[in-house]
Amino acid sequence: MSIDWQIQNAGEQSVIVYADCSDLDKANAAISQLHRQLVDSTLPITSMVPSYQSLLVSYDSDVMPYLDLRARIKALLPAEALEDKGGRRLTVPVCYGAGDVCDLDAVAKSTGIAVDEVIALHSETEYRVYAIGFAPGFAYMGSLDTRLQLPRMSTPRTAVPAGSLAIAESQTAIYPQASPGGWHILGQCAAPVFTLQPSHQTIWKVGDRVRFEPVAQSELAHVGISIDE
Amino acid sequence: MSSQSVSVMKVSQPGPYATLQDRGRVGGEPMGVGSSGALDTHSYAWANRLCSNSTNSACIEITAGMFEAQVLRETVVALTGAHATFCIDGNPHATWQSHRVKKGQVISVAPPDAGFRNYLAISGGFTGPEILGSVSTNRRERLGGHKGDGSVISAGDVLQGVALNNTPKTLLRAPEQVIPSFPDKIILRLVKGYQFDSFPSSSIRTLLFNDYAVSNKSDRMGIRLSGSAVTPPTSPLFSEGICFGAVQVPADGQPIIMLSDRQTIGGYHKLGSILRSDANALAQAKPGDSVSFDIIDVLDAQAHLQLEKYRFDHTMPLSVN
């Protein structure tokens, strides 16, 4: 399956690279690959934002103007989709049904699937981190089993607790901090997914593969996230 | 900055929205942390220059004036940005100029006559917990600022600054030609980009031949415009990175210019981005001010940027005493 690359202008000192492919996972893997290549490059890049099938690249035009930068990026683009071996595998412990705010029963009712089956369908799928945004550390992961797909709530909650595991449409996510939100909450994750101090980092990167492991509430505080590089 | 901090100022009135800002954070975008930073980088840079600060020192970005604070130790301050009455102990002092202030003196900034935001620099710069090399405040992301948690400055807050053994001996003023004029009508030069070519040609005509008003729902995340609707394409779009100055058009057709506190990604169609120097002018626009759009080629935009940088580097502040 080939990837159709496009380099579009985005602004005064930004271009956006699109990887068009009928297979979104392939496109996303190609974007992660290009992101890594550009991180290692000597191009005068000031920031990058990988997301789904695009990579926004901001640069210092004083060092390298638009036409040169565009040509240099173009020379890096692979003609064929690379084998998707990049990215890490994360296993995130969650307690389905836990938390003060939880829609597990309501999700079972709306989808017509038993609670145990909802948990099984959600935890047996391996998800890909397509994008990180909305809030620091908020990872958009997909794709959810079609039987679990529900539209966002018509009235978003004003406060969703930190660590809430949630689903909406074809995606799943964990709220890194307490925030307003319109996704359906399935349970809780105890491990922090975004920390400010001291290292300012989030556990996931775009392109990572994530699995959720059901654990009992009593175990939640004792089981950490495991990362397979 | 690893230098020691001391209490430098106690705020009695912050006005509607006062925050610490510097040039913003770098490298947070892949994890969803935006850059933040001063909106009007021209006024911000001059405030630091007049206090002989480093180029990334934190200033207070004051929105719509009504700011008052007591100085807690002798230092040098400068106020740039909007045309506003700047007082020390009730006596008007020049903006775009540095002044020596003594412990106990009260400085105040009135609502601006022209422009919307002021930058208050202090010798050595304000300090706060650094996140990704910056103390810039982002309330939505709950990070940065004088407390580190995205809090805006409130009445009673004591601000910290770099402890200095001596303050600059020479007071400085900005040459007249660098002080912005704050017109009521701004032209935003747009570099075409993103989905520009997917917008119906009638939408582009609407955008280019109409004036838009700055909405009072604007904030540091984005300046919202209201006017003739620019119909966006209906094709679905994956969320993608939003660069500074991007012009995004939601389904209601009212453009939003994305600024320092914008989200890192978003799924609205975008027409491209406006020039940084025009965003500085836009950051000084008051609700109700008028803006219009013009198209500029990216190569011209970059030549213009280079010229602006050259001008800044070669325009020196003048000595006052």
Short mmCIF file of N, CA and C in Angstrom, two decimals, chain B residues 41-165:
data_model
loop_
_atom_site.label_atom_id
_atom_site.label_comp_id
_atom_site.label_asym_id
_atom_site.label_seq_id
_atom_site.Cartn_x
_atom_site.Cartn_y
_atom_site.Cartn_z
N THR B 41 4.89 40.22 20.64
CA THR B 41 6.31 39.96 20.89
C THR B 41 7.17 41.21 20.68
N HIS B 42 6.69 42.14 19.87
CA HIS B 42 7.44 43.38 19.63
C HIS B 42 7.49 44.21 20.92
N SER B 43 6.33 44.46 21.52
CA SER B 43 6.28 45.25 22.75
C SER B 43 7.00 44.52 23.88
N TYR B 44 6.81 43.20 23.93
CA TYR B 44 7.46 42.38 24.96
C TYR B 44 8.99 42.51 24.85
N ALA B 45 9.52 42.37 23.64
CA ALA B 45 10.97 42.41 23.44
C ALA B 45 11.53 43.78 23.85
N TRP B 46 10.79 44.84 23.52
CA TRP B 46 11.25 46.18 23.87
C TRP B 46 11.21 46.41 25.38
N ALA B 47 10.23 45.86 26.07
CA ALA B 47 10.15 46.03 27.53
C ALA B 47 11.43 45.47 28.16
N ASN B 48 11.84 44.28 27.73
CA ASN B 48 13.07 43.68 28.26
C ASN B 48 14.31 44.47 27.86
N ARG B 49 14.33 44.92 26.63
CA ARG B 49 15.49 45.66 26.15
C ARG B 49 15.69 46.94 26.96
N LEU B 50 14.58 47.60 27.30
CA LEU B 50 14.68 48.87 28.05
C LEU B 50 15.16 48.64 29.49
N CYS B 51 15.00 47.39 29.98
CA CYS B 51 15.49 47.07 31.33
C CYS B 51 16.83 46.34 31.26
N SER B 52 17.44 46.30 30.06
CA SER B 52 18.71 45.59 29.83
C SER B 52 18.63 44.13 30.27
N ASN B 53 17.46 43.51 30.05
CA ASN B 53 17.26 42.10 30.42
C ASN B 53 17.66 41.17 29.28
N SER B 54 17.76 39.88 29.61
CA SER B 54 17.97 38.91 28.54
C SER B 54 16.67 38.81 27.73
N THR B 55 16.77 38.27 26.51
CA THR B 55 15.62 38.32 25.59
C THR B 55 14.47 37.43 26.02
N ASN B 56 14.70 36.50 26.97
CA ASN B 56 13.61 35.60 27.37
C ASN B 56 13.13 35.89 28.79
N SER B 57 13.43 37.07 29.34
CA SER B 57 12.99 37.39 30.71
C SER B 57 11.47 37.50 30.77
N ALA B 58 10.89 37.04 31.89
CA ALA B 58 9.44 37.10 32.03
C ALA B 58 8.98 38.51 32.39
N CYS B 59 7.91 38.95 31.70
CA CYS B 59 7.26 40.24 31.95
C CYS B 59 5.83 39.94 32.41
N ILE B 60 5.17 40.97 32.91
CA ILE B 60 3.73 40.83 33.17
C ILE B 60 3.01 41.33 31.92
N GLU B 61 2.16 40.49 31.36
CA GLU B 61 1.30 40.92 30.25
C GLU B 61 -0.01 41.37 30.88
N ILE B 62 -0.28 42.67 30.75
CA ILE B 62 -1.46 43.28 31.36
C ILE B 62 -2.51 43.51 30.28
N THR B 63 -3.73 43.04 30.52
CA THR B 63 -4.79 43.18 29.52
C THR B 63 -5.77 44.26 29.97
N ALA B 64 -5.97 45.26 29.13
CA ALA B 64 -6.95 46.34 29.38
C ALA B 64 -6.66 47.15 30.64
N GLY B 65 -5.42 47.20 31.07
CA GLY B 65 -5.01 48.09 32.17
C GLY B 65 -5.59 47.73 33.52
N MET B 66 -5.88 48.79 34.31
CA MET B 66 -6.44 48.63 35.66
C MET B 66 -5.54 47.80 36.56
N PHE B 67 -4.24 48.01 36.39
CA PHE B 67 -3.23 47.26 37.14
C PHE B 67 -2.57 48.18 38.15
N GLU B 68 -2.35 47.65 39.36
CA GLU B 68 -1.64 48.44 40.38
C GLU B 68 -0.82 47.50 41.26
N ALA B 69 0.42 47.90 41.54
CA ALA B 69 1.29 47.06 42.37
C ALA B 69 2.27 47.92 43.14
N GLN B 70 2.71 47.37 44.29
CA GLN B 70 3.70 48.07 45.10
C GLN B 70 5.06 47.42 44.89
N VAL B 71 6.07 48.28 44.71
CA VAL B 71 7.44 47.81 44.50
C VAL B 71 8.05 47.43 45.85
N LEU B 72 8.66 46.24 45.95
CA LEU B 72 9.17 45.76 47.24
C LEU B 72 10.67 45.93 47.40
N ARG B 73 11.38 46.28 46.32
CA ARG B 73 12.80 46.64 46.46
C ARG B 73 13.20 47.51 45.29
N GLU B 74 14.20 48.34 45.51
CA GLU B 74 14.60 49.29 44.47
C GLU B 74 14.99 48.55 43.20
N THR B 75 14.48 49.04 42.09
CA THR B 75 14.76 48.38 40.82
C THR B 75 14.46 49.33 39.66
N VAL B 76 14.53 48.79 38.45
CA VAL B 76 14.19 49.57 37.25
C VAL B 76 13.04 48.84 36.55
N VAL B 77 12.04 49.60 36.12
CA VAL B 77 10.90 49.00 35.41
C VAL B 77 10.67 49.74 34.09
N ALA B 78 9.99 49.06 33.16
CA ALA B 78 9.59 49.72 31.91
C ALA B 78 8.25 49.15 31.49
N LEU B 79 7.39 50.03 30.99
CA LEU B 79 6.08 49.60 30.49
C LEU B 79 6.02 49.90 28.99
N THR B 80 5.74 48.87 28.20
CA THR B 80 5.57 49.07 26.75
C THR B 80 4.18 48.57 26.36
N GLY B 81 3.92 48.54 25.06
CA GLY B 81 2.62 48.07 24.57
C GLY B 81 1.67 49.25 24.41
N ALA B 82 0.41 49.01 24.79
CA ALA B 82 -0.68 49.97 24.56
C ALA B 82 -0.37 51.37 25.07
N HIS B 83 -1.02 52.37 24.46
CA HIS B 83 -0.95 53.75 24.99
C HIS B 83 -1.83 53.81 26.22
N ALA B 84 -1.21 53.87 27.39
CA ALA B 84 -1.98 53.91 28.64
C ALA B 84 -1.25 54.82 29.61
N THR B 85 -1.99 55.44 30.49
CA THR B 85 -1.34 56.30 31.49
C THR B 85 -0.65 55.40 32.51
N PHE B 86 0.65 55.64 32.66
CA PHE B 86 1.48 54.84 33.55
C PHE B 86 1.92 55.77 34.69
N CYS B 87 1.56 55.42 35.91
CA CYS B 87 1.89 56.29 37.03
C CYS B 87 2.82 55.62 38.03
N ILE B 88 3.69 56.43 38.61
CA ILE B 88 4.49 56.00 39.76
C ILE B 88 4.09 56.94 40.90
N ASP B 89 3.54 56.37 41.96
CA ASP B 89 3.00 57.16 43.07
C ASP B 89 2.03 58.24 42.57
N GLY B 90 1.22 57.89 41.61
CA GLY B 90 0.18 58.79 41.12
C GLY B 90 0.65 59.80 40.08
N ASN B 91 1.96 59.86 39.81
CA ASN B 91 2.46 60.82 38.81
C ASN B 91 2.71 60.13 37.47
N PRO B 92 2.13 60.69 36.40
CA PRO B 92 2.31 60.06 35.09
C PRO B 92 3.78 60.01 34.66
N HIS B 93 4.17 58.88 34.12
CA HIS B 93 5.53 58.68 33.60
C HIS B 93 5.43 58.13 32.18
N ALA B 94 6.49 58.34 31.42
CA ALA B 94 6.47 57.90 30.02
C ALA B 94 6.47 56.37 29.91
N THR B 95 5.67 55.87 28.95
CA THR B 95 5.76 54.44 28.61
C THR B 95 6.89 54.31 27.58
N TRP B 96 7.26 53.07 27.26
CA TRP B 96 8.35 52.80 26.33
C TRP B 96 9.64 53.48 26.81
N GLN B 97 9.82 53.48 28.12
CA GLN B 97 11.00 54.09 28.74
C GLN B 97 11.21 53.42 30.10
N SER B 98 12.47 53.26 30.52
CA SER B 98 12.69 52.65 31.84
C SER B 98 12.76 53.72 32.92
N HIS B 99 12.36 53.36 34.12
CA HIS B 99 12.31 54.28 35.26
C HIS B 99 12.85 53.56 36.49
N ARG B 100 13.55 54.33 37.33
CA ARG B 100 14.01 53.76 38.60
C ARG B 100 12.87 53.88 39.61
N VAL B 101 12.59 52.82 40.34
CA VAL B 101 11.53 52.87 41.36
C VAL B 101 12.12 52.40 42.69
N LYS B 102 11.64 53.03 43.76
CA LYS B 102 12.15 52.70 45.10
C LYS B 102 11.18 51.79 45.83
N LYS B 103 11.69 51.14 46.85
CA LYS B 103 10.88 50.28 47.69
C LYS B 103 9.69 51.08 48.23
N GLY B 104 8.50 50.50 48.12
CA GLY B 104 7.30 51.15 48.65
C GLY B 104 6.53 51.97 47.63
N GLN B 105 7.16 52.29 46.51
CA GLN B 105 6.44 53.08 45.50
C GLN B 105 5.37 52.22 44.82
N VAL B 106 4.32 52.92 44.39
CA VAL B 106 3.19 52.21 43.76
C VAL B 106 3.16 52.55 42.28
N ILE B 107 3.13 51.51 41.44
CA ILE B 107 3.02 51.76 40.00
C ILE B 107 1.63 51.35 39.54
N SER B 108 1.09 52.07 38.58
CA SER B 108 -0.25 51.73 38.11
C SER B 108 -0.37 51.95 36.60
N VAL B 109 -1.24 51.17 36.00
CA VAL B 109 -1.49 51.25 34.56
C VAL B 109 -2.99 51.44 34.36
N ALA B 110 -3.38 52.57 33.73
CA ALA B 110 -4.80 52.86 33.50
C ALA B 110 -5.29 52.10 32.27
N PRO B 111 -6.62 51.99 32.08
CA PRO B 111 -7.12 51.37 30.85
C PRO B 111 -6.57 52.11 29.63
N PRO B 112 -6.11 51.40 28.61
CA PRO B 112 -5.46 52.07 27.47
C PRO B 112 -6.39 52.97 26.66
N ASP B 113 -5.81 54.07 26.12
CA ASP B 113 -6.53 54.94 25.17
C ASP B 113 -6.48 54.30 23.78
N ALA B 114 -5.39 53.61 23.50
CA ALA B 114 -5.22 52.93 22.21
C ALA B 114 -4.39 51.68 22.48
N GLY B 115 -4.74 50.59 21.80
CA GLY B 115 -4.09 49.32 22.08
C GLY B 115 -4.80 48.63 23.23
N PHE B 116 -4.37 47.42 23.58
CA PHE B 116 -5.13 46.60 24.52
C PHE B 116 -4.26 45.94 25.58
N ARG B 117 -2.97 45.71 25.26
CA ARG B 117 -2.11 44.97 26.19
C ARG B 117 -0.82 45.73 26.47
N ASN B 118 -0.40 45.67 27.74
CA ASN B 118 0.87 46.28 28.13
C ASN B 118 1.82 45.22 28.64
N TYR B 119 3.11 45.51 28.55
CA TYR B 119 4.15 44.62 29.06
C TYR B 119 4.96 45.37 30.09
N LEU B 120 4.97 44.85 31.31
CA LEU B 120 5.71 45.45 32.40
C LEU B 120 6.95 44.59 32.66
N ALA B 121 8.11 45.17 32.38
CA ALA B 121 9.36 44.45 32.63
C ALA B 121 10.00 45.03 33.88
N ILE B 122 10.77 44.19 34.55
CA ILE B 122 11.50 44.61 35.74
C ILE B 122 12.94 44.16 35.54
N SER B 123 13.86 44.94 36.06
CA SER B 123 15.27 44.61 35.89
C SER B 123 15.55 43.18 36.38
N GLY B 124 16.11 42.35 35.52
CA GLY B 124 16.40 40.95 35.85
C GLY B 124 15.28 40.00 35.47
N GLY B 125 14.05 40.50 35.41
CA GLY B 125 12.91 39.67 35.02
C GLY B 125 12.18 39.06 36.20
N PHE B 126 10.89 38.77 36.02
CA PHE B 126 10.10 38.06 37.04
C PHE B 126 10.46 36.58 36.96
N THR B 127 10.24 35.87 38.05
CA THR B 127 10.56 34.43 38.05
C THR B 127 9.35 33.62 38.51
N GLY B 128 9.42 32.33 38.20
CA GLY B 128 8.38 31.39 38.61
C GLY B 128 8.91 30.01 38.29
N PRO B 129 8.16 28.95 38.66
CA PRO B 129 8.64 27.60 38.34
C PRO B 129 8.72 27.43 36.82
N GLU B 130 9.87 27.04 36.34
CA GLU B 130 10.03 26.88 34.89
C GLU B 130 9.52 25.53 34.42
N ILE B 131 8.76 25.54 33.34
CA ILE B 131 8.30 24.31 32.73
C ILE B 131 8.74 24.37 31.27
N LEU B 132 9.55 23.41 30.87
CA LEU B 132 10.12 23.39 29.52
C LEU B 132 10.77 24.74 29.19
N GLY B 133 11.55 25.23 30.13
CA GLY B 133 12.33 26.43 29.90
C GLY B 133 11.56 27.73 29.88
N SER B 134 10.33 27.72 30.39
CA SER B 134 9.51 28.92 30.31
C SER B 134 8.61 29.06 31.54
N VAL B 135 8.33 30.30 31.92
CA VAL B 135 7.36 30.52 33.00
C VAL B 135 6.03 31.04 32.45
N SER B 136 5.88 31.04 31.13
CA SER B 136 4.64 31.55 30.53
C SER B 136 3.41 30.85 31.11
N THR B 137 2.38 31.66 31.37
CA THR B 137 1.15 31.16 31.98
C THR B 137 0.19 30.64 30.91
N ASN B 138 -0.31 29.42 31.11
CA ASN B 138 -1.40 28.94 30.26
C ASN B 138 -2.50 28.43 31.18
N ARG B 139 -3.55 29.24 31.34
CA ARG B 139 -4.61 28.90 32.29
C ARG B 139 -5.33 27.61 31.88
N ARG B 140 -5.58 27.45 30.58
CA ARG B 140 -6.31 26.27 30.13
C ARG B 140 -5.54 24.98 30.40
N GLU B 141 -4.22 25.05 30.18
CA GLU B 141 -3.39 23.85 30.42
C GLU B 141 -3.00 23.71 31.89
N ARG B 142 -3.35 24.71 32.69
CA ARG B 142 -3.02 24.74 34.11
C ARG B 142 -1.53 24.56 34.35
N LEU B 143 -0.74 25.28 33.59
CA LEU B 143 0.69 25.26 33.87
C LEU B 143 1.33 26.60 33.58
N GLY B 144 2.46 26.82 34.25
CA GLY B 144 3.20 28.05 34.10
C GLY B 144 2.68 29.15 35.02
N GLY B 145 3.28 30.33 34.87
CA GLY B 145 2.90 31.47 35.68
C GLY B 145 3.67 31.54 36.98
N HIS B 146 3.33 32.56 37.80
CA HIS B 146 4.09 32.79 39.04
C HIS B 146 3.92 31.66 40.04
N LYS B 147 2.82 30.89 39.93
CA LYS B 147 2.62 29.76 40.84
C LYS B 147 2.93 28.42 40.17
N GLY B 148 3.09 28.43 38.87
CA GLY B 148 3.41 27.20 38.15
C GLY B 148 2.20 26.38 37.74
N ASP B 149 1.00 26.77 38.20
CA ASP B 149 -0.20 25.97 37.92
C ASP B 149 -1.16 26.67 36.97
N GLY B 150 -0.65 27.64 36.23
CA GLY B 150 -1.49 28.33 35.25
C GLY B 150 -2.34 29.45 35.83
N SER B 151 -2.18 29.72 37.14
CA SER B 151 -2.98 30.79 37.76
C SER B 151 -2.64 32.14 37.15
N VAL B 152 -3.66 32.96 36.94
CA VAL B 152 -3.42 34.33 36.53
C VAL B 152 -3.09 35.12 37.80
N ILE B 153 -2.55 36.32 37.65
CA ILE B 153 -2.16 37.12 38.81
C ILE B 153 -3.41 37.68 39.50
N SER B 154 -3.49 37.49 40.82
CA SER B 154 -4.64 38.00 41.58
C SER B 154 -4.18 39.06 42.57
N ALA B 155 -5.18 39.81 43.06
CA ALA B 155 -4.89 40.84 44.06
C ALA B 155 -4.25 40.18 45.27
N GLY B 156 -3.18 40.79 45.79
CA GLY B 156 -2.50 40.25 46.97
C GLY B 156 -1.31 39.38 46.64
N ASP B 157 -1.19 38.95 45.37
CA ASP B 157 -0.06 38.08 45.00
C ASP B 157 1.26 38.84 45.10
N VAL B 158 2.25 38.16 45.67
CA VAL B 158 3.60 38.73 45.72
C VAL B 158 4.41 38.05 44.62
N LEU B 159 4.96 38.85 43.73
CA LEU B 159 5.71 38.29 42.60
C LEU B 159 7.20 38.26 42.90
N GLN B 160 7.84 37.21 42.40
CA GLN B 160 9.27 37.03 42.61
C GLN B 160 10.03 37.53 41.36
N GLY B 161 11.25 37.94 41.59
CA GLY B 161 12.10 38.34 40.48
C GLY B 161 13.52 37.91 40.75
N VAL B 162 14.35 38.03 39.74
CA VAL B 162 15.76 37.66 39.87
C VAL B 162 16.43 38.62 40.86
N ALA B 163 17.14 38.05 41.84
CA ALA B 163 17.86 38.89 42.82
C ALA B 163 19.08 39.51 42.15
N LEU B 164 19.15 40.84 42.15
CA LEU B 164 20.27 41.53 41.50
C LEU B 164 21.05 42.31 42.54
N ASN B 165 22.36 42.36 42.38
CA ASN B 165 23.18 43.17 43.27
C ASN B 165 23.10 44.64 42.88
#
